[in-house]
């Protein structure tokens, strides 16, 4: 249990990259302040209030998993949030961009998400939606039943014959 499991206070404006980590039962899994940009890749966030949070920092979140969070990705001060190839399951708010933050979401899965959160603009494309509000996007996918299967210790894998495999955009 942690308040901020991984925190980057305002020491430098250098970009930060976080890869291959798992966080559970934290208030914030990752929080960065005044760093210009933070990239999170292959990160799992489970049972946290906020997954990736930042103050005055742009965020790029790639190939990550958010399960049972209040806020998956939380940003502020008009900084962009870019989310690609991620899974959000049982989250209250997938995103929250305080101020006039912009969210770009592509090739994600939203399963049992209550809300896509708050932001000034959302550009979404090639996202899969199951048991979640409709998402305004040109190319999207829906499922009437859970798209996931359990494999080993994980419960968020797409079956081999899933209609959601290989349908996202490679142009991201």
PDB file of C-alpha atoms in Angstrom:
ATOM      1  CA  UNK A   1       0.000   0.000   0.000  1.00  0.00           C
ATOM      2  CA  UNK A   2       1.369   3.381  -0.970  1.00  0.00           C
ATOM      3  CA  UNK A   3       0.186   6.936  -1.435  1.00  0.00           C
ATOM      4  CA  UNK A   4       2.392   7.399  -4.512  1.00  0.00           C
ATOM      5  CA  UNK A   5       4.061   4.106  -5.408  1.00  0.00           C
ATOM      6  CA  UNK A   6       6.385   5.806  -7.891  1.00  0.00           C
ATOM      7  CA  UNK A   7       6.720   9.583  -7.649  1.00  0.00           C
ATOM      8  CA  UNK A   8       8.743  12.014  -9.742  1.00  0.00           C
ATOM      9  CA  UNK A   9       8.692  15.415  -8.024  1.00  0.00           C
ATOM     10  CA  UNK A  10       9.554  18.607  -9.843  1.00  0.00           C
ATOM     11  CA  UNK A  11      13.337  18.188  -9.895  1.00  0.00           C
ATOM     12  CA  UNK A  12      14.020  18.254 -13.632  1.00  0.00           C
ATOM     13  CA  UNK A  13      12.044  18.780 -16.801  1.00  0.00           C
ATOM     14  CA  UNK A  14      13.615  15.727 -18.470  1.00  0.00           C
ATOM     15  CA  UNK A  15      11.168  13.246 -20.007  1.00  0.00           C
ATOM     16  CA  UNK A  16      10.485  10.081 -18.008  1.00  0.00           C
ATOM     17  CA  UNK A  17       9.956   6.552 -19.347  1.00  0.00           C
ATOM     18  CA  UNK A  18       8.509   3.785 -17.167  1.00  0.00           C
ATOM     19  CA  UNK A  19       8.392   0.237 -18.519  1.00  0.00           C
ATOM     20  CA  UNK A  20       7.468  -3.271 -17.414  1.00  0.00           C
ATOM     21  CA  UNK A  21       6.034  -2.525 -13.973  1.00  0.00           C
ATOM     22  CA  UNK A  22       2.987  -3.585 -11.940  1.00  0.00           C
ATOM     23  CA  UNK A  23       1.264  -1.521  -9.257  1.00  0.00           C
ATOM     24  CA  UNK A  24      -1.514  -2.601  -6.890  1.00  0.00           C
ATOM     25  CA  UNK A  25      -3.371  -1.005  -3.967  1.00  0.00           C
ATOM     26  CA  UNK A  26      -1.813   2.460  -4.250  1.00  0.00           C
ATOM     27  CA  UNK A  27      -3.512   5.835  -4.196  1.00  0.00           C
ATOM     28  CA  UNK A  28      -1.415   6.888  -7.224  1.00  0.00           C
ATOM     29  CA  UNK A  29       0.522   4.159  -9.023  1.00  0.00           C
ATOM     30  CA  UNK A  30       2.723   6.714 -10.828  1.00  0.00           C
ATOM     31  CA  UNK A  31       2.780  10.485 -10.375  1.00  0.00           C
ATOM     32  CA  UNK A  32       4.994  13.011 -12.150  1.00  0.00           C
ATOM     33  CA  UNK A  33       5.142  16.786 -11.716  1.00  0.00           C
ATOM     34  CA  UNK A  34       6.573  19.311 -14.204  1.00  0.00           C
ATOM     35  CA  UNK A  35       8.523  16.829 -16.320  1.00  0.00           C
ATOM     36  CA  UNK A  36       7.447  17.836 -19.782  1.00  0.00           C
ATOM     37  CA  UNK A  37       6.448  14.306 -20.786  1.00  0.00           C
ATOM     38  CA  UNK A  38       6.031  10.863 -19.234  1.00  0.00           C
ATOM     39  CA  UNK A  39       5.795   7.642 -21.246  1.00  0.00           C
ATOM     40  CA  UNK A  40       4.471   4.472 -19.599  1.00  0.00           C
ATOM     41  CA  UNK A  41       4.783   1.217 -21.517  1.00  0.00           C
ATOM     42  CA  UNK A  42       3.751  -2.294 -20.420  1.00  0.00           C
ATOM     43  CA  UNK A  43       2.440  -1.117 -17.055  1.00  0.00           C
ATOM     44  CA  UNK A  44      -0.260  -2.878 -15.014  1.00  0.00           C
ATOM     45  CA  UNK A  45      -2.342  -0.877 -12.520  1.00  0.00           C
ATOM     46  CA  UNK A  46      -4.710  -2.858 -10.302  1.00  0.00           C
ATOM     47  CA  UNK A  47      -6.954  -1.603  -7.471  1.00  0.00           C
ATOM     48  CA  UNK A  48      -5.538   1.939  -7.355  1.00  0.00           C
ATOM     49  CA  UNK A  49      -7.358   5.265  -7.021  1.00  0.00           C
ATOM     50  CA  UNK A  50      -5.369   6.714  -9.955  1.00  0.00           C
ATOM     51  CA  UNK A  51      -3.134   4.835 -12.343  1.00  0.00           C
ATOM     52  CA  UNK A  52      -0.889   7.326 -14.105  1.00  0.00           C
ATOM     53  CA  UNK A  53      -1.182  10.880 -12.802  1.00  0.00           C
ATOM     54  CA  UNK A  54       0.615  14.061 -13.563  1.00  0.00           C
ATOM     55  CA  UNK A  55       0.725  17.771 -12.945  1.00  0.00           C
ATOM     56  CA  UNK A  56       1.849  19.959 -15.824  1.00  0.00           C
ATOM     57  CA  UNK A  57       3.110  16.928 -17.739  1.00  0.00           C
ATOM     58  CA  UNK A  58       2.042  15.360 -21.035  1.00  0.00           C
ATOM     59  CA  UNK A  59       1.385  11.620 -20.942  1.00  0.00           C
ATOM     60  CA  UNK A  60       1.763   8.768 -23.381  1.00  0.00           C
ATOM     61  CA  UNK A  61       0.495   5.392 -22.129  1.00  0.00           C
ATOM     62  CA  UNK A  62       1.180   2.334 -24.286  1.00  0.00           C
ATOM     63  CA  UNK A  63       0.186  -1.330 -24.015  1.00  0.00           C
ATOM     64  CA  UNK A  64      -0.921  -1.051 -20.394  1.00  0.00           C
ATOM     65  CA  UNK A  65      -3.660  -2.517 -18.200  1.00  0.00           C
ATOM     66  CA  UNK A  66      -5.898  -0.614 -15.770  1.00  0.00           C
ATOM     67  CA  UNK A  67      -8.208  -2.706 -13.563  1.00  0.00           C
ATOM     68  CA  UNK A  68     -10.527  -1.417 -10.852  1.00  0.00           C
ATOM     69  CA  UNK A  69      -9.254   2.165 -10.754  1.00  0.00           C
ATOM     70  CA  UNK A  70     -11.182   5.370 -10.098  1.00  0.00           C
ATOM     71  CA  UNK A  71      -9.043   7.221 -12.661  1.00  0.00           C
ATOM     72  CA  UNK A  72      -6.970   5.297 -15.198  1.00  0.00           C
ATOM     73  CA  UNK A  73      -4.981   8.265 -16.520  1.00  0.00           C
ATOM     74  CA  UNK A  74      -5.243  11.614 -14.735  1.00  0.00           C
ATOM     75  CA  UNK A  75      -3.627  14.814 -16.027  1.00  0.00           C
ATOM     76  CA  UNK A  76      -3.929  18.583 -15.746  1.00  0.00           C
ATOM     77  CA  UNK A  77      -2.803  22.015 -16.926  1.00  0.00           C
ATOM     78  CA  UNK A  78      -3.803  21.601 -20.558  1.00  0.00           C
ATOM     79  CA  UNK A  79      -1.340  18.782 -21.198  1.00  0.00           C
ATOM     80  CA  UNK A  80      -2.156  16.059 -23.767  1.00  0.00           C
ATOM     81  CA  UNK A  81      -2.939  12.453 -22.855  1.00  0.00           C
ATOM     82  CA  UNK A  82      -2.260   9.814 -25.515  1.00  0.00           C
ATOM     83  CA  UNK A  83      -3.395   6.239 -24.824  1.00  0.00           C
ATOM     84  CA  UNK A  84      -2.695   3.384 -27.260  1.00  0.00           C
ATOM     85  CA  UNK A  85      -3.155  -0.401 -27.066  1.00  0.00           C
ATOM     86  CA  UNK A  86      -4.383  -0.319 -23.462  1.00  0.00           C
ATOM     87  CA  UNK A  87      -7.107  -2.169 -21.582  1.00  0.00           C
ATOM     88  CA  UNK A  88      -9.383  -0.453 -19.068  1.00  0.00           C
ATOM     89  CA  UNK A  89     -11.605  -2.799 -17.061  1.00  0.00           C
ATOM     90  CA  UNK A  90     -13.924  -1.969 -14.143  1.00  0.00           C
ATOM     91  CA  UNK A  91     -12.711   1.647 -14.071  1.00  0.00           C
ATOM     92  CA  UNK A  92     -14.872   4.549 -12.937  1.00  0.00           C
ATOM     93  CA  UNK A  93     -13.148   7.052 -15.274  1.00  0.00           C
ATOM     94  CA  UNK A  94     -10.771   5.937 -17.992  1.00  0.00           C
ATOM     95  CA  UNK A  95      -9.303   9.454 -18.309  1.00  0.00           C
ATOM     96  CA  UNK A  96      -9.507  12.761 -16.521  1.00  0.00           C
ATOM     97  CA  UNK A  97      -7.841  15.795 -18.050  1.00  0.00           C
ATOM     98  CA  UNK A  98      -8.252  18.826 -15.763  1.00  0.00           C
ATOM     99  CA  UNK A  99      -8.430  22.168 -17.536  1.00  0.00           C
ATOM    100  CA  UNK A 100      -8.575  21.938 -21.290  1.00  0.00           C
ATOM    101  CA  UNK A 101      -6.606  18.724 -21.667  1.00  0.00           C
ATOM    102  CA  UNK A 102      -6.919  16.727 -24.862  1.00  0.00           C
ATOM    103  CA  UNK A 103      -7.180  12.917 -24.912  1.00  0.00           C
ATOM    104  CA  UNK A 104      -6.252  10.763 -27.900  1.00  0.00           C
ATOM    105  CA  UNK A 105      -7.238   7.092 -27.629  1.00  0.00           C
ATOM    106  CA  UNK A 106      -6.528   4.415 -30.247  1.00  0.00           C
ATOM    107  CA  UNK A 107      -6.573   0.605 -30.262  1.00  0.00           C
ATOM    108  CA  UNK A 108      -7.810   0.292 -26.674  1.00  0.00           C
ATOM    109  CA  UNK A 109     -10.349  -1.940 -24.947  1.00  0.00           C
ATOM    110  CA  UNK A 110     -12.887  -0.408 -22.566  1.00  0.00           C
ATOM    111  CA  UNK A 111     -14.703  -3.105 -20.566  1.00  0.00           C
ATOM    112  CA  UNK A 112     -17.140  -2.239 -17.773  1.00  0.00           C
ATOM    113  CA  UNK A 113     -15.961   1.377 -17.706  1.00  0.00           C
ATOM    114  CA  UNK A 114     -18.442   3.766 -16.067  1.00  0.00           C
ATOM    115  CA  UNK A 115     -17.244   6.932 -17.837  1.00  0.00           C
ATOM    116  CA  UNK A 116     -14.542   8.099 -20.190  1.00  0.00           C
ATOM    117  CA  UNK A 117     -13.990  10.975 -17.745  1.00  0.00           C
ATOM    118  CA  UNK A 118     -13.542  14.675 -18.271  1.00  0.00           C
ATOM    119  CA  UNK A 119     -11.510  16.436 -20.963  1.00  0.00           C
ATOM    120  CA  UNK A 120     -11.837  19.279 -23.445  1.00  0.00           C
ATOM    121  CA  UNK A 121     -11.632  16.968 -26.461  1.00  0.00           C
ATOM    122  CA  UNK A 122     -11.453  13.238 -27.097  1.00  0.00           C
ATOM    123  CA  UNK A 123     -10.174  11.818 -30.361  1.00  0.00           C
ATOM    124  CA  UNK A 124     -10.924   8.092 -30.384  1.00  0.00           C
ATOM    125  CA  UNK A 125     -10.503   5.465 -33.067  1.00  0.00           C
ATOM    126  CA  UNK A 126     -10.251   1.672 -33.345  1.00  0.00           C
ATOM    127  CA  UNK A 127     -11.314   1.084 -29.728  1.00  0.00           C
ATOM    128  CA  UNK A 128     -13.273  -1.925 -28.494  1.00  0.00           C
ATOM    129  CA  UNK A 129     -16.184  -1.305 -26.116  1.00  0.00           C
ATOM    130  CA  UNK A 130     -17.899  -3.855 -23.875  1.00  0.00           C
ATOM    131  CA  UNK A 131     -20.406  -3.028 -21.093  1.00  0.00           C
ATOM    132  CA  UNK A 132     -19.391   0.655 -21.252  1.00  0.00           C
ATOM    133  CA  UNK A 133     -20.944   3.863 -22.608  1.00  0.00           C
ATOM    134  CA  UNK A 134     -20.897   4.364 -26.359  1.00  0.00           C
ATOM    135  CA  UNK A 135     -17.716   5.979 -27.624  1.00  0.00           C
ATOM    136  CA  UNK A 136     -17.821   8.461 -30.505  1.00  0.00           C
ATOM    137  CA  UNK A 137     -15.344   7.102 -33.043  1.00  0.00           C
ATOM    138  CA  UNK A 138     -15.217   6.415 -36.774  1.00  0.00           C
ATOM    139  CA  UNK A 139     -13.877   2.868 -36.526  1.00  0.00           C
ATOM    140  CA  UNK A 140     -14.900   1.056 -33.371  1.00  0.00           C
ATOM    141  CA  UNK A 141     -15.905  -2.364 -32.137  1.00  0.00           C
ATOM    142  CA  UNK A 142     -18.466  -3.578 -29.615  1.00  0.00           C
ATOM    143  CA  UNK A 143     -19.084  -6.910 -27.940  1.00  0.00           C
ATOM    144  CA  UNK A 144     -22.231  -8.317 -26.351  1.00  0.00           C
ATOM    145  CA  UNK A 145     -20.232 -10.555 -24.002  1.00  0.00           C
ATOM    146  CA  UNK A 146     -16.864 -10.245 -22.302  1.00  0.00           C
ATOM    147  CA  UNK A 147     -14.058 -10.259 -24.884  1.00  0.00           C
ATOM    148  CA  UNK A 148     -11.540 -11.727 -22.429  1.00  0.00           C
ATOM    149  CA  UNK A 149     -10.330 -15.198 -21.575  1.00  0.00           C
ATOM    150  CA  UNK A 150      -8.274 -16.352 -18.603  1.00  0.00           C
ATOM    151  CA  UNK A 151      -4.792 -17.671 -19.364  1.00  0.00           C
ATOM    152  CA  UNK A 152      -2.406 -18.678 -16.617  1.00  0.00           C
ATOM    153  CA  UNK A 153      -2.629 -16.000 -13.925  1.00  0.00           C
ATOM    154  CA  UNK A 154      -4.127 -13.330 -16.173  1.00  0.00           C
ATOM    155  CA  UNK A 155      -7.718 -12.590 -17.066  1.00  0.00           C
ATOM    156  CA  UNK A 156      -7.374  -9.970 -19.801  1.00  0.00           C
ATOM    157  CA  UNK A 157      -6.307 -11.887 -22.888  1.00  0.00           C
ATOM    158  CA  UNK A 158      -8.224 -11.927 -26.159  1.00  0.00           C
ATOM    159  CA  UNK A 159      -9.012 -15.452 -27.406  1.00  0.00           C
ATOM    160  CA  UNK A 160      -7.248 -16.557 -30.572  1.00  0.00           C
ATOM    161  CA  UNK A 161     -10.527 -16.384 -32.537  1.00  0.00           C
ATOM    162  CA  UNK A 162     -11.581 -12.981 -31.159  1.00  0.00           C
ATOM    163  CA  UNK A 163     -13.092 -10.572 -33.674  1.00  0.00           C
ATOM    164  CA  UNK A 164     -11.059  -7.860 -31.921  1.00  0.00           C
ATOM    165  CA  UNK A 165      -7.669  -9.320 -32.875  1.00  0.00           C
ATOM    166  CA  UNK A 166      -5.697  -7.600 -35.619  1.00  0.00           C
ATOM    167  CA  UNK A 167      -8.373  -4.973 -36.301  1.00  0.00           C
ATOM    168  CA  UNK A 168      -6.703  -1.910 -34.808  1.00  0.00           C
ATOM    169  CA  UNK A 169      -4.781   0.672 -36.702  1.00  0.00           C
ATOM    170  CA  UNK A 170      -1.073   0.202 -37.331  1.00  0.00           C
ATOM    171  CA  UNK A 171      -0.853   3.906 -38.206  1.00  0.00           C
ATOM    172  CA  UNK A 172      -0.456   5.264 -34.691  1.00  0.00           C
TER     173      UNK A 172
END
